[in-house]
CSV table of C-alpha atoms in Angstrom, one decimal:
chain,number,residue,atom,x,y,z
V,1,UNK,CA,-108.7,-71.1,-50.9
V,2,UNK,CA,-109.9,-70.3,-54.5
V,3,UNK,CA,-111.5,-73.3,-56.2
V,4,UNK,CA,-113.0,-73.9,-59.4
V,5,UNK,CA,-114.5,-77.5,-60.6
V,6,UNK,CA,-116.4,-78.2,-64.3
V,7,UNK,CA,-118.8,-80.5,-64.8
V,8,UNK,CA,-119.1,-82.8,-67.1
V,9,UNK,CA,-115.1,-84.0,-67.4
V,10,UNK,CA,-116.6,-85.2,-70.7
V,11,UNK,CA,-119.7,-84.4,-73.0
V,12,UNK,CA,-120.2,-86.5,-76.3
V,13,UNK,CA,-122.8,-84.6,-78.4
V,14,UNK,CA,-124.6,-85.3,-81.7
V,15,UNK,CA,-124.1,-82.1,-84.2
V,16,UNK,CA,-126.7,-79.9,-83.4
V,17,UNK,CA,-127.7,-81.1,-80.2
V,18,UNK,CA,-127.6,-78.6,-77.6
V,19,UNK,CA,-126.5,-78.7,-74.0
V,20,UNK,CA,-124.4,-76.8,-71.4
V,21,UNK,CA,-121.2,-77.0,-69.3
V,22,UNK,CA,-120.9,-76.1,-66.2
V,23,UNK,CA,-118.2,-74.5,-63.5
V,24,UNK,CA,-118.7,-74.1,-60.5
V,25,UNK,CA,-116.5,-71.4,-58.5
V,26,UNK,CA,-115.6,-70.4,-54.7
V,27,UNK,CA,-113.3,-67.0,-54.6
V,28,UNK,CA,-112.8,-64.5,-52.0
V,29,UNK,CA,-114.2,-61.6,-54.0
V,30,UNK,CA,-114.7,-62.1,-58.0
V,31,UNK,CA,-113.1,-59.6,-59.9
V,32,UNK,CA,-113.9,-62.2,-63.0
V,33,UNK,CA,-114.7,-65.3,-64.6
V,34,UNK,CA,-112.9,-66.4,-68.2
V,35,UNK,CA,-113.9,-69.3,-70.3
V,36,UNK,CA,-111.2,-70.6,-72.5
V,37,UNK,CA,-111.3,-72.8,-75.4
V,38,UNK,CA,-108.2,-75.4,-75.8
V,39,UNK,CA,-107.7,-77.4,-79.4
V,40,UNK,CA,-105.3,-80.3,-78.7
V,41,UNK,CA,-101.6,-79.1,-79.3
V,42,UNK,CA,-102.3,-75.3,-78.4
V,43,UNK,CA,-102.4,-73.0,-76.0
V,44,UNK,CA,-106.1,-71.6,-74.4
V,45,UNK,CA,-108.1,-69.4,-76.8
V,46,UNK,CA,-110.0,-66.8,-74.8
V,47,UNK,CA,-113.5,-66.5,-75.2
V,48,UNK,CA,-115.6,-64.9,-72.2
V,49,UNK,CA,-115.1,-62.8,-69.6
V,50,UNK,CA,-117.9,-62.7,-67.1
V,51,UNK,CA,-117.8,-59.5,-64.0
V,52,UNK,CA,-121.3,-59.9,-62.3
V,53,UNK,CA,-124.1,-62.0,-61.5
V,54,UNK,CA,-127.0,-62.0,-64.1
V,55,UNK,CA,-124.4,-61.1,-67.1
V,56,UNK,CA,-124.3,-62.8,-70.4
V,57,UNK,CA,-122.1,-62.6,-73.2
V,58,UNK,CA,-122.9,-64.4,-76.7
V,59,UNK,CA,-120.5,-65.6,-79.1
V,60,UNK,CA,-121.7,-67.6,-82.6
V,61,UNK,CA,-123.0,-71.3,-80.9
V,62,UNK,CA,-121.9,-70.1,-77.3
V,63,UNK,CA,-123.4,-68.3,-74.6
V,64,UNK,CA,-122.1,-67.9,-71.0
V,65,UNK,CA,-124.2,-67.3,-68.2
V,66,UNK,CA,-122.5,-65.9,-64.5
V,67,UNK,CA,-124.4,-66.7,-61.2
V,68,UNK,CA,-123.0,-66.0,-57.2
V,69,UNK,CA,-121.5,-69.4,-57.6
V,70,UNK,CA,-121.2,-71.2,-61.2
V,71,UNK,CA,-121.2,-69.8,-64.5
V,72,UNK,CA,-122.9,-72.4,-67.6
V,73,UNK,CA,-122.0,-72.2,-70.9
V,74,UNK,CA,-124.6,-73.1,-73.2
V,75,UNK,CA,-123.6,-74.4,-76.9
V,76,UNK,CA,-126.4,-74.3,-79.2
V,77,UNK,CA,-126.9,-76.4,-82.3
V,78,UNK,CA,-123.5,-77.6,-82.0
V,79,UNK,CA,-121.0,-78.3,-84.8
V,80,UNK,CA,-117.9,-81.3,-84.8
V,81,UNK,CA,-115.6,-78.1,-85.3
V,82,UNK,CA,-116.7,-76.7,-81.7
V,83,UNK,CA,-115.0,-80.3,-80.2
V,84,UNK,CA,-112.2,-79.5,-77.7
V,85,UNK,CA,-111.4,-79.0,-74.2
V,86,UNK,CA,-113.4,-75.5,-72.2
V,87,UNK,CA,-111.8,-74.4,-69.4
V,88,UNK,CA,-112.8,-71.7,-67.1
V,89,UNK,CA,-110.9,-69.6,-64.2
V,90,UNK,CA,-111.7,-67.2,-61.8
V,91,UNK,CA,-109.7,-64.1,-60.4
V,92,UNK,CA,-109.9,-62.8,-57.3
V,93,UNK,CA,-110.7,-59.0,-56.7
V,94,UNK,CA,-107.6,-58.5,-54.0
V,95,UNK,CA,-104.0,-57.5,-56.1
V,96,UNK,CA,-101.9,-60.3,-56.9
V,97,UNK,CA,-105.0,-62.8,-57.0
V,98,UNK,CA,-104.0,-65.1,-59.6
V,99,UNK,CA,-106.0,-67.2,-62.1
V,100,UNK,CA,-107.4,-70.3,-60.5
V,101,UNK,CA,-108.3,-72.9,-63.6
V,102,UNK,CA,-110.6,-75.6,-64.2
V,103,UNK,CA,-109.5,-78.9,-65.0
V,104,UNK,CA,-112.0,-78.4,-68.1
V,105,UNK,CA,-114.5,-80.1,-70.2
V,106,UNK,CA,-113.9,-82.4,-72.9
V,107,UNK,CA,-116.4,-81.8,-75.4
V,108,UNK,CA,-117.1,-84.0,-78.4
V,109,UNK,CA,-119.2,-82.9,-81.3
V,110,UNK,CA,-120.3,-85.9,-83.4
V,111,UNK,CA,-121.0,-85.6,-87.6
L,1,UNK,CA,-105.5,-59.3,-77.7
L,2,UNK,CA,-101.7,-60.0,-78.6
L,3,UNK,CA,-99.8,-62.5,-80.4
L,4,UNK,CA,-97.6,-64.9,-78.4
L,5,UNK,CA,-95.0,-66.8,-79.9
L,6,UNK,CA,-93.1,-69.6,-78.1
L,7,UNK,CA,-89.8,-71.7,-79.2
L,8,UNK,CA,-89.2,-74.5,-79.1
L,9,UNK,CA,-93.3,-76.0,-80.0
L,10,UNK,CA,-91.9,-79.2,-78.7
L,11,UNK,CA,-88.8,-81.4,-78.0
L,12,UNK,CA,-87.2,-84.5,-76.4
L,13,UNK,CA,-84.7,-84.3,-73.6
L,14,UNK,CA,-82.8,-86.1,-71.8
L,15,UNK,CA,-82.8,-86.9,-67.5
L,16,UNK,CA,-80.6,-84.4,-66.5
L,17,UNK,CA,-80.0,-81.3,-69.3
L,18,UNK,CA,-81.5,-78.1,-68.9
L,19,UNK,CA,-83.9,-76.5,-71.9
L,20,UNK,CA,-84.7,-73.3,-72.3
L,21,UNK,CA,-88.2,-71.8,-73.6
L,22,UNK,CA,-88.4,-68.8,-75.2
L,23,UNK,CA,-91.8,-66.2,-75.3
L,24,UNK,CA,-91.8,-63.1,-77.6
L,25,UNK,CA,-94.5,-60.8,-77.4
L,26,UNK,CA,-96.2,-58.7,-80.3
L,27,UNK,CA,-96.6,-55.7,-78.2
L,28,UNK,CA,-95.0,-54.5,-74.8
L,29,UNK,CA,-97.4,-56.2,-72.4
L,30,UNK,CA,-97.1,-55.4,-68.7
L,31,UNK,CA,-97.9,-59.1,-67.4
L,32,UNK,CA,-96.5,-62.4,-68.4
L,33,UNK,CA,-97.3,-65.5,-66.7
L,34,UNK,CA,-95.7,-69.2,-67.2
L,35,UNK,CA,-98.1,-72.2,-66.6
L,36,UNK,CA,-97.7,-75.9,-66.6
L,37,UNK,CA,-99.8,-78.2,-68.3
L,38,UNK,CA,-99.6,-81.9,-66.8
L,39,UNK,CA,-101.0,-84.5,-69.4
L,40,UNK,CA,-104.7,-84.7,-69.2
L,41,UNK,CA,-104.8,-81.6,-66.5
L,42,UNK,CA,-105.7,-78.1,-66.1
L,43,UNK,CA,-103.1,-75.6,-66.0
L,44,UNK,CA,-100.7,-74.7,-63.0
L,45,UNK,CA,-99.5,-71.2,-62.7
L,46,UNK,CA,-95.5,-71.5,-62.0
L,47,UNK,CA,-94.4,-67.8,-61.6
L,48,UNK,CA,-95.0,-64.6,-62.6
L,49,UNK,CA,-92.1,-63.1,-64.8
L,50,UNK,CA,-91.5,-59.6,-63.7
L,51,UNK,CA,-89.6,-56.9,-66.2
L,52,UNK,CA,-86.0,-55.7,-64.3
L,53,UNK,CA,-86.3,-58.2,-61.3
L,54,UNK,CA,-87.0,-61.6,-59.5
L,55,UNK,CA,-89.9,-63.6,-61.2
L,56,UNK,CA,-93.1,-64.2,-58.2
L,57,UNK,CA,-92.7,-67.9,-58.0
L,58,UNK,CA,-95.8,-70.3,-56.9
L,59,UNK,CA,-95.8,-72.8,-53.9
L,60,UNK,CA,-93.7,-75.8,-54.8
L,61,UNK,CA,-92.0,-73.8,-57.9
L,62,UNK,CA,-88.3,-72.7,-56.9
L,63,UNK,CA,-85.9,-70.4,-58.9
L,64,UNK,CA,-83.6,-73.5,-59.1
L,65,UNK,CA,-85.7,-75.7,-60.9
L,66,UNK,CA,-87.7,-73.1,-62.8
L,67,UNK,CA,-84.7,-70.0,-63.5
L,68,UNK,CA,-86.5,-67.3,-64.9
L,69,UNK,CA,-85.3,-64.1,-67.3
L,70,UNK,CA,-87.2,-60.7,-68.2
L,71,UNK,CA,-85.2,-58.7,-69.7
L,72,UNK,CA,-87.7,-56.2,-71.3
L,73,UNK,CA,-91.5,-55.9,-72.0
L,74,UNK,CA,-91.9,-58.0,-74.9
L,75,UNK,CA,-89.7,-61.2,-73.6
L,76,UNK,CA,-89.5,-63.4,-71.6
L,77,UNK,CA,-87.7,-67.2,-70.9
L,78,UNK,CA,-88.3,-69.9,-68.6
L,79,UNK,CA,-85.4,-72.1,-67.8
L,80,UNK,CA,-86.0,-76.1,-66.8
L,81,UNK,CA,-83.5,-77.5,-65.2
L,82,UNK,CA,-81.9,-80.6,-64.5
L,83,UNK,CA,-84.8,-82.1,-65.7
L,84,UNK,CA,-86.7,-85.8,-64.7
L,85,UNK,CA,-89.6,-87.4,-66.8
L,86,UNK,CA,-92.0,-85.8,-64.1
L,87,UNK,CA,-91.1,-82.7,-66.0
L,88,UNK,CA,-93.0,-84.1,-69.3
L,89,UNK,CA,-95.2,-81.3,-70.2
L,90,UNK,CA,-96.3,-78.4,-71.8
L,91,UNK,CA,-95.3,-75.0,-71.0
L,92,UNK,CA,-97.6,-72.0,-71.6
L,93,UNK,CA,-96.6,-68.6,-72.0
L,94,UNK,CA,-99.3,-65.8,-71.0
L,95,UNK,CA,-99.8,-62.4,-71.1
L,96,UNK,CA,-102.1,-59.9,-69.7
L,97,UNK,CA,-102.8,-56.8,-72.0
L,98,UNK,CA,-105.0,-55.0,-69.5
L,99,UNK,CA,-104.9,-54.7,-65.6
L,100,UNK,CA,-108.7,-53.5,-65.6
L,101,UNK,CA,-110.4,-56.2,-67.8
L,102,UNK,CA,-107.9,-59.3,-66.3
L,103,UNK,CA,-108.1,-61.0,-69.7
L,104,UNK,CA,-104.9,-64.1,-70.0
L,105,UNK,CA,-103.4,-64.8,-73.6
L,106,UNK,CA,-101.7,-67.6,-74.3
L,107,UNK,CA,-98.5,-68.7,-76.4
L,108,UNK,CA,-99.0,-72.1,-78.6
L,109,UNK,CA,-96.9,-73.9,-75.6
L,110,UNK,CA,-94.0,-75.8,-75.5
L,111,UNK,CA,-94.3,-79.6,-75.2
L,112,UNK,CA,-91.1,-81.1,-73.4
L,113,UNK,CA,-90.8,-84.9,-73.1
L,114,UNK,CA,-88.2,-86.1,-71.1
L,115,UNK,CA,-86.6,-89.6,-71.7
C-alpha cells in the first residue's frame, strides 16, 4: 500500500532562519511527487512536481529535492508570509493510481 | 493551471439534511476529484467524478452517502447526505489539466459543520 509520512508535524522558525521539511514516500512505481502549500481556509496551492531521483526544482525561498525514498524541501531565509501547512503526495505509475497525501507540515515563520 | 470555483465556501447544517456542493471549472478539464478534509488532517480522496457515468468511489465512500453528478466537462456536484456531525469538514474540489504531468488543482473548499 502507498504511504507517505512528513516530518516535522510542526516547525516554528525565526524569519530568515533556514531549514527543511521532510516526506518520506513508499509507492509501487513513482510516476510523481507534488508538494502543496495549504493557507488556513483554502484549498492546496501546487508548487512542485518531482519525476526522478536527483531532480530539483526551485521556486523564490523553496527548493525541493527527490531521492528513491523521501523528497526535502528546503526554505531558505524564510519569511512570516511563507507560514502555512506543506503537504506532499505521491502517484503511482500504474493507471488509476491515485494521489496518496501527507498529513503535512505546519510551518511557522516568526517576525 | 485552472480556476476552480466551489459553492457554498461554508455552512451550518443540521443532523439529518442533505447539502449539495457545487464545482465549476474555468476550462473543460478531463479529471475531477472530490477530497475530504477532517479537522487537523490530510486529505482523503472520496471518488472520482466521471463525465456521462458513475463516479469511481473510494473504500468506505458509498454512492448513498456521497451521490455524485457530472453532467459535462466543466461541472461537477457532490451530494452529502443525511448528514451526522462526523460529516464536519471541508470538501475539496480538484482537477487534473494534464494526464502526462499528473499535476492536482484545487477549489477553495467547502467547509460544512454539522449541528
Amino acid at each position: 500500500e502507498d504511504q507517505v509520512t512528513q516530518s516535522p508535524e510542526a516547525l516554528r522558525l525565526q524569519e530568515g532562519e533556514s531549514s527543511s521539511l521532510n516526506c518520506s514516500y513508499t509507492v509501487s512505481g513513482l510516476r510523481g511527487l507534488f508538494w502543496y502549500r495549504q493557507d488556513p481556509g483554502k484549498g492546496p496551492e501546487f508548487l512542485f512536481t518531482l519525476y526522478s531521483a536527483g531532480e530539483e526544482k526551485e521556486k523564490e525561498r523553496l527548493k525541493a529535492t527527490l531521492t528513491k525514498k523521501e523528497s526535502f524541501l528546503h526554505i531558505t531565509a524564510p519569511k512570516p508570509e511563507d507560514s502555512a501547512t506543506y503537504l506532499c503526495a505521491v502517484q503511482g505509475r500504474f493507471y488509476g493510481q491515485n494521489f496518496v497525501f501527507g498529513p503535512g507540515t505546519r510551518l511557522s515563520v516568526l517576525p | 493551471s485552472a480556476v476552480i470555483s466551489q459553492k457554498p465556501s461554508r455552512d451550518i447544517c443540521q443532523r439529518g439534511t442533505s447539502l449539495t456542493i457545487q464545482c465549476q471549472v474555468d476550462s473543460q478539464v478531463t479529471m475531477m476529484f472530490w477530497y475530504r478534509q477532517q479537522p487537523g488532517q490530510s486529505l482523503t480522496l472520496i471518488a472520482t467524478a466521471n463525465q456521462g457515468s458513475e463516479a469511481t468511489y473510494e473504500s468506505g465512500f458509498v454512492i448513498d452517502k456521497f451521490p455524485i453528478s457530472r453532467p459535462n466537462l466543466t461541472f461537477s456536484t457532490l451530494t452529502v447526505s443525511n448528514m451526522s456531525p462526523e460529516d464536519s469538514s471541508i470538501y475539496l474540489c480538484s482537477v487534473g489539466t494534464s494526464v502526462n504531468t499528473g499535476e492536482l488543482f484545487f477549489g477553495e473548499g467547502s467547509r460544512l459543520t454539522v449541528l
